[in-house]
PDB file of C-alpha atoms in Angstrom:
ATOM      1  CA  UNK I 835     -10.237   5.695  -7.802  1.00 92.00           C
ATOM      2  CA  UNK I 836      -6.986   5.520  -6.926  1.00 95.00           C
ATOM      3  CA  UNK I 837      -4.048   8.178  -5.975  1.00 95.00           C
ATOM      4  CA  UNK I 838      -1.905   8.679  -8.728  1.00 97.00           C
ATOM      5  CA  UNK I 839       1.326  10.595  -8.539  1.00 97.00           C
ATOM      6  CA  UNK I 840       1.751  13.512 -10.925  1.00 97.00           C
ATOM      7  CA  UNK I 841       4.855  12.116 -12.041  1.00 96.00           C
ATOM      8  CA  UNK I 842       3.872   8.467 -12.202  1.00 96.00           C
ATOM      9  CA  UNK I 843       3.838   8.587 -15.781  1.00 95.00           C
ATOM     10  CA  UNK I 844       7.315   9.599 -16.168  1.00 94.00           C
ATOM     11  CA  UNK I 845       8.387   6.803 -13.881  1.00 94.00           C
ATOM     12  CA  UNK I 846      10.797   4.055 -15.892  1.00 92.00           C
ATOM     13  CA  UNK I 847       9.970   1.789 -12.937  1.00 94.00           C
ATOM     14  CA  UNK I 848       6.127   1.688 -11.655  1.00 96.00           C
ATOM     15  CA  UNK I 849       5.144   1.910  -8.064  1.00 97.00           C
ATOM     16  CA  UNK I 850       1.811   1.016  -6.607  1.00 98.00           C
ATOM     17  CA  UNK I 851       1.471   1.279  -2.789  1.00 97.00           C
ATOM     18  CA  UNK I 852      -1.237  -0.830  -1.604  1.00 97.00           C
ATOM     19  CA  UNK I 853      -3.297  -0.100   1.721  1.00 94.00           C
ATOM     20  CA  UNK I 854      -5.730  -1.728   3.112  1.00 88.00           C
ATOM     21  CA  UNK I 855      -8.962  -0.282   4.159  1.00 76.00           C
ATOM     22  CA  UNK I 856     -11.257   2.850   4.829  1.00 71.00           C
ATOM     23  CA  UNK I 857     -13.186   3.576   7.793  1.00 64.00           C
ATOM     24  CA  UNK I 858     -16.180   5.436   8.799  1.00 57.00           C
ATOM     25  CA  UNK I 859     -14.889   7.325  11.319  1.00 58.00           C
ATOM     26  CA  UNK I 860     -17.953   9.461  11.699  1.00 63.00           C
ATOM     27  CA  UNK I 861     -21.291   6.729  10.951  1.00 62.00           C
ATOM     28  CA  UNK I 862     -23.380   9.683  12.937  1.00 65.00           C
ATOM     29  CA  UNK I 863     -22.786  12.377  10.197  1.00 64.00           C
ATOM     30  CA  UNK I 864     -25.063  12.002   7.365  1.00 65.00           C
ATOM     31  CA  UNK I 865     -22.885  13.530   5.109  1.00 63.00           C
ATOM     32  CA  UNK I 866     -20.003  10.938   6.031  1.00 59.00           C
ATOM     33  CA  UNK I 867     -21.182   7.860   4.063  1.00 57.00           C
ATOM     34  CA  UNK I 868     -22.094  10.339   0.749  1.00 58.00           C
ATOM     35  CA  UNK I 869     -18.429  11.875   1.012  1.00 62.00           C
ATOM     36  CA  UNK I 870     -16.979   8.308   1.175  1.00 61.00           C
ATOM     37  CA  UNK I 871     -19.203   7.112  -1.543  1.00 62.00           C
ATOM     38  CA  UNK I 872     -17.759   9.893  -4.042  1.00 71.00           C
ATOM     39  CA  UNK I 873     -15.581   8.041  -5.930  1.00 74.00           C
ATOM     40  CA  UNK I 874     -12.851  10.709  -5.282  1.00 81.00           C
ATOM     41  CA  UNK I 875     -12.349   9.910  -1.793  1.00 82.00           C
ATOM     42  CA  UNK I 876      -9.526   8.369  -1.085  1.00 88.00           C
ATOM     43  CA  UNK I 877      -7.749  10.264  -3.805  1.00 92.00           C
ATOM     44  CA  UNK I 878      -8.625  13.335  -1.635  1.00 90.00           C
ATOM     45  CA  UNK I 879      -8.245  11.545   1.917  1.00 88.00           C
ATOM     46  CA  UNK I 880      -4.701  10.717   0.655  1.00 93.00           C
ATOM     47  CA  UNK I 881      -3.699  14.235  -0.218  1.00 93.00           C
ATOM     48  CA  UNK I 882      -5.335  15.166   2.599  1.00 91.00           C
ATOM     49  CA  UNK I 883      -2.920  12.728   4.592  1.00 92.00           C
ATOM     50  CA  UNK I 884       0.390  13.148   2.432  1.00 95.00           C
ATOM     51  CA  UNK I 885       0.673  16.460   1.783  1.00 95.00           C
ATOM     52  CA  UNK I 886      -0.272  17.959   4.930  1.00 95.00           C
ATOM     53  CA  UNK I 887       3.553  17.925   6.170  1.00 94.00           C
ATOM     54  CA  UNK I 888       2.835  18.407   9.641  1.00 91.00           C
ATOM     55  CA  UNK I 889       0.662  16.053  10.024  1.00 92.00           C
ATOM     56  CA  UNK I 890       1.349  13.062  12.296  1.00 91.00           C
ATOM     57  CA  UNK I 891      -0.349  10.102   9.887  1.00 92.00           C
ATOM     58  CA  UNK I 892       1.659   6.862  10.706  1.00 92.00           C
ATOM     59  CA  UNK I 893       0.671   5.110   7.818  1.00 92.00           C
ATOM     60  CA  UNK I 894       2.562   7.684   5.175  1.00 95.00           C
ATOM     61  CA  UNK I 895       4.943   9.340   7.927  1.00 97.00           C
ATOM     62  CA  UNK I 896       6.341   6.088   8.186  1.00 97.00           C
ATOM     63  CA  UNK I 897       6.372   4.271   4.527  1.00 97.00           C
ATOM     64  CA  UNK I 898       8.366   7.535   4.110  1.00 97.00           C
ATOM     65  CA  UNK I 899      10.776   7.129   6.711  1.00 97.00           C
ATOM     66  CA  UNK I 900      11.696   3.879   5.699  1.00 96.00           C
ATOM     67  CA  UNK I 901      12.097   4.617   2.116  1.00 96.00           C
ATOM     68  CA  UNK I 902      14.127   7.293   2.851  1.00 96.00           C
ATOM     69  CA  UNK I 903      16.008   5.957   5.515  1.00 95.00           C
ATOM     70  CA  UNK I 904      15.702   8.807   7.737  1.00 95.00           C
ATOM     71  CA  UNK I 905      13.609   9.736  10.805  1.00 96.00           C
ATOM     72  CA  UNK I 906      12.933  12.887   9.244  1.00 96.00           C
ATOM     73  CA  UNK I 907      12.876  12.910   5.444  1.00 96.00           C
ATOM     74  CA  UNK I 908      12.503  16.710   4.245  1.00 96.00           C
ATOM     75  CA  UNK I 909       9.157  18.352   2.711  1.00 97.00           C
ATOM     76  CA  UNK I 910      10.530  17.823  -0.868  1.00 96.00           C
ATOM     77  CA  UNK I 911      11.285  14.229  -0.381  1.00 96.00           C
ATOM     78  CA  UNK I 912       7.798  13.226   0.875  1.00 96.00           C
ATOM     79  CA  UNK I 913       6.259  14.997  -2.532  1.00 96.00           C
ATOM     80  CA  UNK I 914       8.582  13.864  -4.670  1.00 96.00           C
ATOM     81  CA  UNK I 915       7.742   9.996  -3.228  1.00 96.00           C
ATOM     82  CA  UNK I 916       3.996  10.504  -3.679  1.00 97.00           C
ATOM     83  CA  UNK I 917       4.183  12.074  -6.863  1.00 97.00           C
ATOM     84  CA  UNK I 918       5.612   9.142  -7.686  1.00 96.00           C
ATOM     85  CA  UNK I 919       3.391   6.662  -7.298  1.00 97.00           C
ATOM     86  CA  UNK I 920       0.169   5.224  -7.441  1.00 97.00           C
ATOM     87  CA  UNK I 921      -1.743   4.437  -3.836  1.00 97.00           C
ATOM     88  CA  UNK I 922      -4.514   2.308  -3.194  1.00 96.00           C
ATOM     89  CA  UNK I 923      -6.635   0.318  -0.914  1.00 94.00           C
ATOM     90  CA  UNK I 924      -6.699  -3.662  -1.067  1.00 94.00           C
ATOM     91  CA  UNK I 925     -10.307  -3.278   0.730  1.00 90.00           C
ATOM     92  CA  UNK I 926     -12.959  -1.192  -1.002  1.00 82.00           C
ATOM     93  CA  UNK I 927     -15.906  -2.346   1.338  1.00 79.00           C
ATOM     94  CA  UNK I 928     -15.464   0.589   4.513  1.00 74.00           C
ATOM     95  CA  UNK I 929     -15.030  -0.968   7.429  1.00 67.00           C
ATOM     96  CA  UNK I 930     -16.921  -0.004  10.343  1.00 65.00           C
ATOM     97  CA  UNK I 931     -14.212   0.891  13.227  1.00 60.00           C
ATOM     98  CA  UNK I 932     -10.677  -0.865  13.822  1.00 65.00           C
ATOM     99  CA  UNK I 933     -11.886  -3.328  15.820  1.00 67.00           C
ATOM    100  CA  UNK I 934     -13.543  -4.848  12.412  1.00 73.00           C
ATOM    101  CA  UNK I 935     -11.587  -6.557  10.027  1.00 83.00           C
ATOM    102  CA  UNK I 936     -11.867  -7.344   6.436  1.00 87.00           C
ATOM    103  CA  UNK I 937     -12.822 -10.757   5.808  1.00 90.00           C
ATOM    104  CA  UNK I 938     -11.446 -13.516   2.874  1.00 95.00           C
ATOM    105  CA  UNK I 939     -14.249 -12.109   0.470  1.00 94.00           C
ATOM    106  CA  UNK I 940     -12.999  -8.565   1.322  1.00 92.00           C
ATOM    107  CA  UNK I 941      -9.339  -9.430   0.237  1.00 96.00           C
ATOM    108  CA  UNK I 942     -10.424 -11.891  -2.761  1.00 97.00           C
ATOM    109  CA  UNK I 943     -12.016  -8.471  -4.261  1.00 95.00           C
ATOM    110  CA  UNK I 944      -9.804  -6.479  -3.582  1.00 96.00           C
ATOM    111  CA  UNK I 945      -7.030  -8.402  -5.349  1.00 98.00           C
ATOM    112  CA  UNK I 946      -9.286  -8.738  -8.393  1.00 97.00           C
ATOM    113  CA  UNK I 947      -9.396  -4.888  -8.840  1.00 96.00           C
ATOM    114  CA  UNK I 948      -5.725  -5.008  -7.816  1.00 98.00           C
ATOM    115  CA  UNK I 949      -5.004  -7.016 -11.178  1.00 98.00           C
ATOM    116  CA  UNK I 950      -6.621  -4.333 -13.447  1.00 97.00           C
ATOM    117  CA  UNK I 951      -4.931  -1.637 -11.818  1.00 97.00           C
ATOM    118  CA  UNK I 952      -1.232  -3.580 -12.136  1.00 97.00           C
ATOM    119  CA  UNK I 953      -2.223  -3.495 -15.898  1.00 97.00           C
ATOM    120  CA  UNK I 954      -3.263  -0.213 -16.083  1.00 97.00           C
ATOM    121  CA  UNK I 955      -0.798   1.289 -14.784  1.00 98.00           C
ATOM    122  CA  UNK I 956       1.799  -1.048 -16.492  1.00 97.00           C
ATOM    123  CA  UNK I 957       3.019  -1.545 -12.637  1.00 97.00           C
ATOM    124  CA  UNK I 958       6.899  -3.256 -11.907  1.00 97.00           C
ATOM    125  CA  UNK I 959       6.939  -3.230  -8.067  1.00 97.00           C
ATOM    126  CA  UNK I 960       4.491  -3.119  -5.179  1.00 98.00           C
ATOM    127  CA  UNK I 961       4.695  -1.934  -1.601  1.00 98.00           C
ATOM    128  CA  UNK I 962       1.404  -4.244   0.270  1.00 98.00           C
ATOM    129  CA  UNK I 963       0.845  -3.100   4.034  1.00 96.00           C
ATOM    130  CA  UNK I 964      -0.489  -5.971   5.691  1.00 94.00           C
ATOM    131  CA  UNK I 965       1.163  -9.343   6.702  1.00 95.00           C
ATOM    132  CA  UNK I 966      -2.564 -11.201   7.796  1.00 94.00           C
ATOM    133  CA  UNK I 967      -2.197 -15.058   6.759  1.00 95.00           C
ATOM    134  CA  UNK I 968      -5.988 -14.461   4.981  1.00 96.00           C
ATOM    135  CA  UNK I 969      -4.642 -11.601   3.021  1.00 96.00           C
ATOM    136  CA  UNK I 970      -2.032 -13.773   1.391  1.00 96.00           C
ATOM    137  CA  UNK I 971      -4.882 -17.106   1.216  1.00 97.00           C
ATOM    138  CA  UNK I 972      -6.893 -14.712  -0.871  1.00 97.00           C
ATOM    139  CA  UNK I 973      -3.728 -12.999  -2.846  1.00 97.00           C
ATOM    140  CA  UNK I 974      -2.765 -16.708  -3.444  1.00 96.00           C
ATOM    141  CA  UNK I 975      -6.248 -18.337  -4.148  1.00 97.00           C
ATOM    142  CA  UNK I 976      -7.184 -15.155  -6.627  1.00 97.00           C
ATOM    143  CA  UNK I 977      -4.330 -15.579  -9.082  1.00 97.00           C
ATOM    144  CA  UNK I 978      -4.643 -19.308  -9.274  1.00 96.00           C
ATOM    145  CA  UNK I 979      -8.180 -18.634 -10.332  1.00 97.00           C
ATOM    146  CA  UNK I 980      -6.911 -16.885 -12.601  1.00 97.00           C
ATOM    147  CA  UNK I 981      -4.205 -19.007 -14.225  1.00 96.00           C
ATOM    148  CA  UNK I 982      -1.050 -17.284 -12.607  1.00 95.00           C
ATOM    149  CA  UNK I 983       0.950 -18.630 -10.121  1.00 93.00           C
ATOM    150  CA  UNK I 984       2.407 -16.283  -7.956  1.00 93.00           C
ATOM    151  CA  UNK I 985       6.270 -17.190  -7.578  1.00 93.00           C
ATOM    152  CA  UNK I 986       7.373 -16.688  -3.583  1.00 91.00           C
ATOM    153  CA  UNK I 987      10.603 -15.693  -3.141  1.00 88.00           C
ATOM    154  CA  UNK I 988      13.160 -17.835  -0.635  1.00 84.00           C
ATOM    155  CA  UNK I 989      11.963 -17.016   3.040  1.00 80.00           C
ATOM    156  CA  UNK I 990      12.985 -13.692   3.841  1.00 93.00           C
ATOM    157  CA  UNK I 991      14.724 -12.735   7.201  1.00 94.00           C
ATOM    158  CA  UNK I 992      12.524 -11.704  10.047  1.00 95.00           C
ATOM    159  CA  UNK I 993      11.606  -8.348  11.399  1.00 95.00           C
ATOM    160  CA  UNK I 994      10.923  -8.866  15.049  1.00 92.00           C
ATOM    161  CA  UNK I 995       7.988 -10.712  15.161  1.00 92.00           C
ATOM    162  CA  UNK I 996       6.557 -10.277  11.842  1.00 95.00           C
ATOM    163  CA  UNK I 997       8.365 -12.238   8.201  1.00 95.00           C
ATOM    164  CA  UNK I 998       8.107  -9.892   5.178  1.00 97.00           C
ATOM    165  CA  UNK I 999       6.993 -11.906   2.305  1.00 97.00           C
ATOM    166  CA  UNK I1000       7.577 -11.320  -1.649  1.00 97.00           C
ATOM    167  CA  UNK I1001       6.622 -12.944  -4.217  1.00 97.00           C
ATOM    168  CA  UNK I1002       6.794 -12.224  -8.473  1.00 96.00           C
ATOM    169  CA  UNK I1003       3.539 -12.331 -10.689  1.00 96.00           C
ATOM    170  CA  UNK I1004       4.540 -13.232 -14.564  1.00 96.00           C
ATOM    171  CA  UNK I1005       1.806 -11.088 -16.262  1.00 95.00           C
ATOM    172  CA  UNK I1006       1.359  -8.573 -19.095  1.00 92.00           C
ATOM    173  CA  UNK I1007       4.809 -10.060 -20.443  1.00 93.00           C
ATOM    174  CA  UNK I1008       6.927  -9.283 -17.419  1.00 95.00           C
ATOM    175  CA  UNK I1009       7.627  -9.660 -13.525  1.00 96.00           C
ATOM    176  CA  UNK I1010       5.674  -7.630 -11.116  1.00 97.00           C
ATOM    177  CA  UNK I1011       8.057  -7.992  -7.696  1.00 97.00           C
ATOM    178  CA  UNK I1012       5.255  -7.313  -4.478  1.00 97.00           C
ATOM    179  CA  UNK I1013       6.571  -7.069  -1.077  1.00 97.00           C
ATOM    180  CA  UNK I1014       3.958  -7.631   1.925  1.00 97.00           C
ATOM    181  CA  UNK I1015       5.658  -5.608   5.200  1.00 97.00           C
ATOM    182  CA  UNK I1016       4.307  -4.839   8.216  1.00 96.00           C
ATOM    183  CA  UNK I1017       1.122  -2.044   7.956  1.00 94.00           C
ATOM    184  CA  UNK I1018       3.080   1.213   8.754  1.00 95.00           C
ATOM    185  CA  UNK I1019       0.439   2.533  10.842  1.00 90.00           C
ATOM    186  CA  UNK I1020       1.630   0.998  14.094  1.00 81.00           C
ATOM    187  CA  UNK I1021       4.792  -0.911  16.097  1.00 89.00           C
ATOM    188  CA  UNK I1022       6.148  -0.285  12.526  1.00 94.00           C
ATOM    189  CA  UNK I1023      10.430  -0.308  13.431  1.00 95.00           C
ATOM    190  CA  UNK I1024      11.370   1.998   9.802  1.00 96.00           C
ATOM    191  CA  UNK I1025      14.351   1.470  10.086  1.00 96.00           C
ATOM    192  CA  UNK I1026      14.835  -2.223  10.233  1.00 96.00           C
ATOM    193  CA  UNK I1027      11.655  -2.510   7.265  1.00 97.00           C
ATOM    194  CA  UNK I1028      13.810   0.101   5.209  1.00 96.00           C
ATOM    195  CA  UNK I1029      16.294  -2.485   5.248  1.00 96.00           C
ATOM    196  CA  UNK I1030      14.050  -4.901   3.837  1.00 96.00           C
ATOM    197  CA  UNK I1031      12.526  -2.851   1.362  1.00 96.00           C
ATOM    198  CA  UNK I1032      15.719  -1.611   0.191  1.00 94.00           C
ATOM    199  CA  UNK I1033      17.437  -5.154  -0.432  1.00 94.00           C
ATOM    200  CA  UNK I1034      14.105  -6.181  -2.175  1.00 95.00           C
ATOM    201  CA  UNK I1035      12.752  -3.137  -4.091  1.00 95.00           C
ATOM    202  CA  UNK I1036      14.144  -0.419  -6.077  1.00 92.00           C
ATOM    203  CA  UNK I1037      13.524   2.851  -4.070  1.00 83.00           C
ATOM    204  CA  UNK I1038      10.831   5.026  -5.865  1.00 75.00           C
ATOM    205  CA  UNK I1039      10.789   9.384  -6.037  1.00 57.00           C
ATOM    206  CA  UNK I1040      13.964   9.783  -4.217  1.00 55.00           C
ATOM    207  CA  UNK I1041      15.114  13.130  -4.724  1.00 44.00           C
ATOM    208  CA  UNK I1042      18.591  13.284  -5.977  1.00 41.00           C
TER     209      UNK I1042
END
C-alpha cells in the first residue's frame, strides 16, 4: 500500500512520488521477510524514513532539498511536503541487495499498478526516481499495451551526465505530466535537479 499524505486529499494539484524498490536488508532475520510481507510496510518504512528529521536518508533528504531549493529545508517544510503526497515504489518484487537490479518484468508490473494508483488518486504530476533506459522500455511498452501513448516532451537540458526525461499520459480525461530525474539516493546535485523540477513541475506542500 502506498504512503499517502494526510493532506493529499486537500491537494488541488496531485502528487505521486514514485521510488523504485525495497530491499531485504536483513535475509538472516526470520522476522524480516514477514515484516516486509505486511502490506503496511513501506507505508511504515517511509514514515520511518521521512519523519525521522535527523535522519540522514538520501533518498527523501534530498527530493526535499531540491523541492525546496535549500540545503537545509526546516522540520515544517519536510512534513508539510510529505503530507502532501502520495509515495510509492515502481518495484514491488524486494530485491535482494543493491548489487541486484530489477529486471523489464519488474518495471512492466510495476507500471501496471502504477496506472491504478494514477486513477485512484486522480493524480496531475509525478516525481519518478530512476533514469535506467529499461525503466522507460517498460513505462513505454506498458501504456502502448494499453492503448495510450505516452507524449515525450522536447529533449530536456542535461544534468551532468544524466538527461531528465518527461513525458504527458492523456488518461481519465486529462494530462498526467511525469518527470524521470536522477534517483536521489546518490551523486544526486539538488540543486541543479531543483532547477529542473521547478521549470517542469508545479512545486507540491510548500509551506507558505
Amino acid at each position: 500500500m502506498p504512503w499517502v499524505g494526510v493532506n493529499y486529499k486537500d491537494k488541488k494539484l496531485k502528487t505521486l512520488v514514485l521510488g523504485e524498490s525495497v530491499y531485504d536488508w536483513n535475509p538472516k532475520d526470520p522476522s524480516s521477510a514477514e515484516r516486509i510481507a505486511d502490506s503496511n510496510n513501506l507505508r511504515k518504512l517511509h514514515k520511518a524514513h521521512a519523519f525521522d528529521f535527523k535522519r540522514n536518508s538520501k533518498f527523501v533528504r534530498n527530493i526535499e532539498r531540491a523541492i525546496y531549493s535549500k540545503k537545509k529545508p526546516t522540520n515544517e517544510e519536510k512534513a508539510d511536503f510529505w503530507n502532501s503526497v502520495v509515495y510509492h515504489n515502481l518495484v514491488g518484487r524486494v530485491i535482494k541487495t543493491k548489487k541486484h537490479r530489477p529486471s523489464y518484468d519488474d518495471y512492466y508490473f510495476g507500471w501496471k499498478v502504477f496506472d491504478k494508483l494514477t486513477s485512484v488518486f486522480d493524480v496531475d504530476q509525478v516525481i519518478v526516481y530512476g533514469l535506467e533506459g529499461v525503466k522507460i522500455k517498460a513505462f513505454n511498452s506498458y501504456f502502448k499495451d494499453v492503448g495510450i501513448t505516452p507524449v515525450q516532451s522536447s529533449s530536456l537540458e542535461k544534468v551532468g551526465r544524466s538527461r531528465p526525461k518527461k513525458f504527458i499520459l492523456e488518461k481519465d480525461g486529462k494530462n498526467i505530466d511525469i518527470l524521470f530525474i536522477r534517483h536521489p539516493s546518490a551523486y544526486f546535485g539538488w540543486k541543479k535537479w531543483s532547477a529542473v523540477i521547478q521549470s517542469e513541475l508545479a512545486i507540491p506542500g510548500q509551506v507558505a
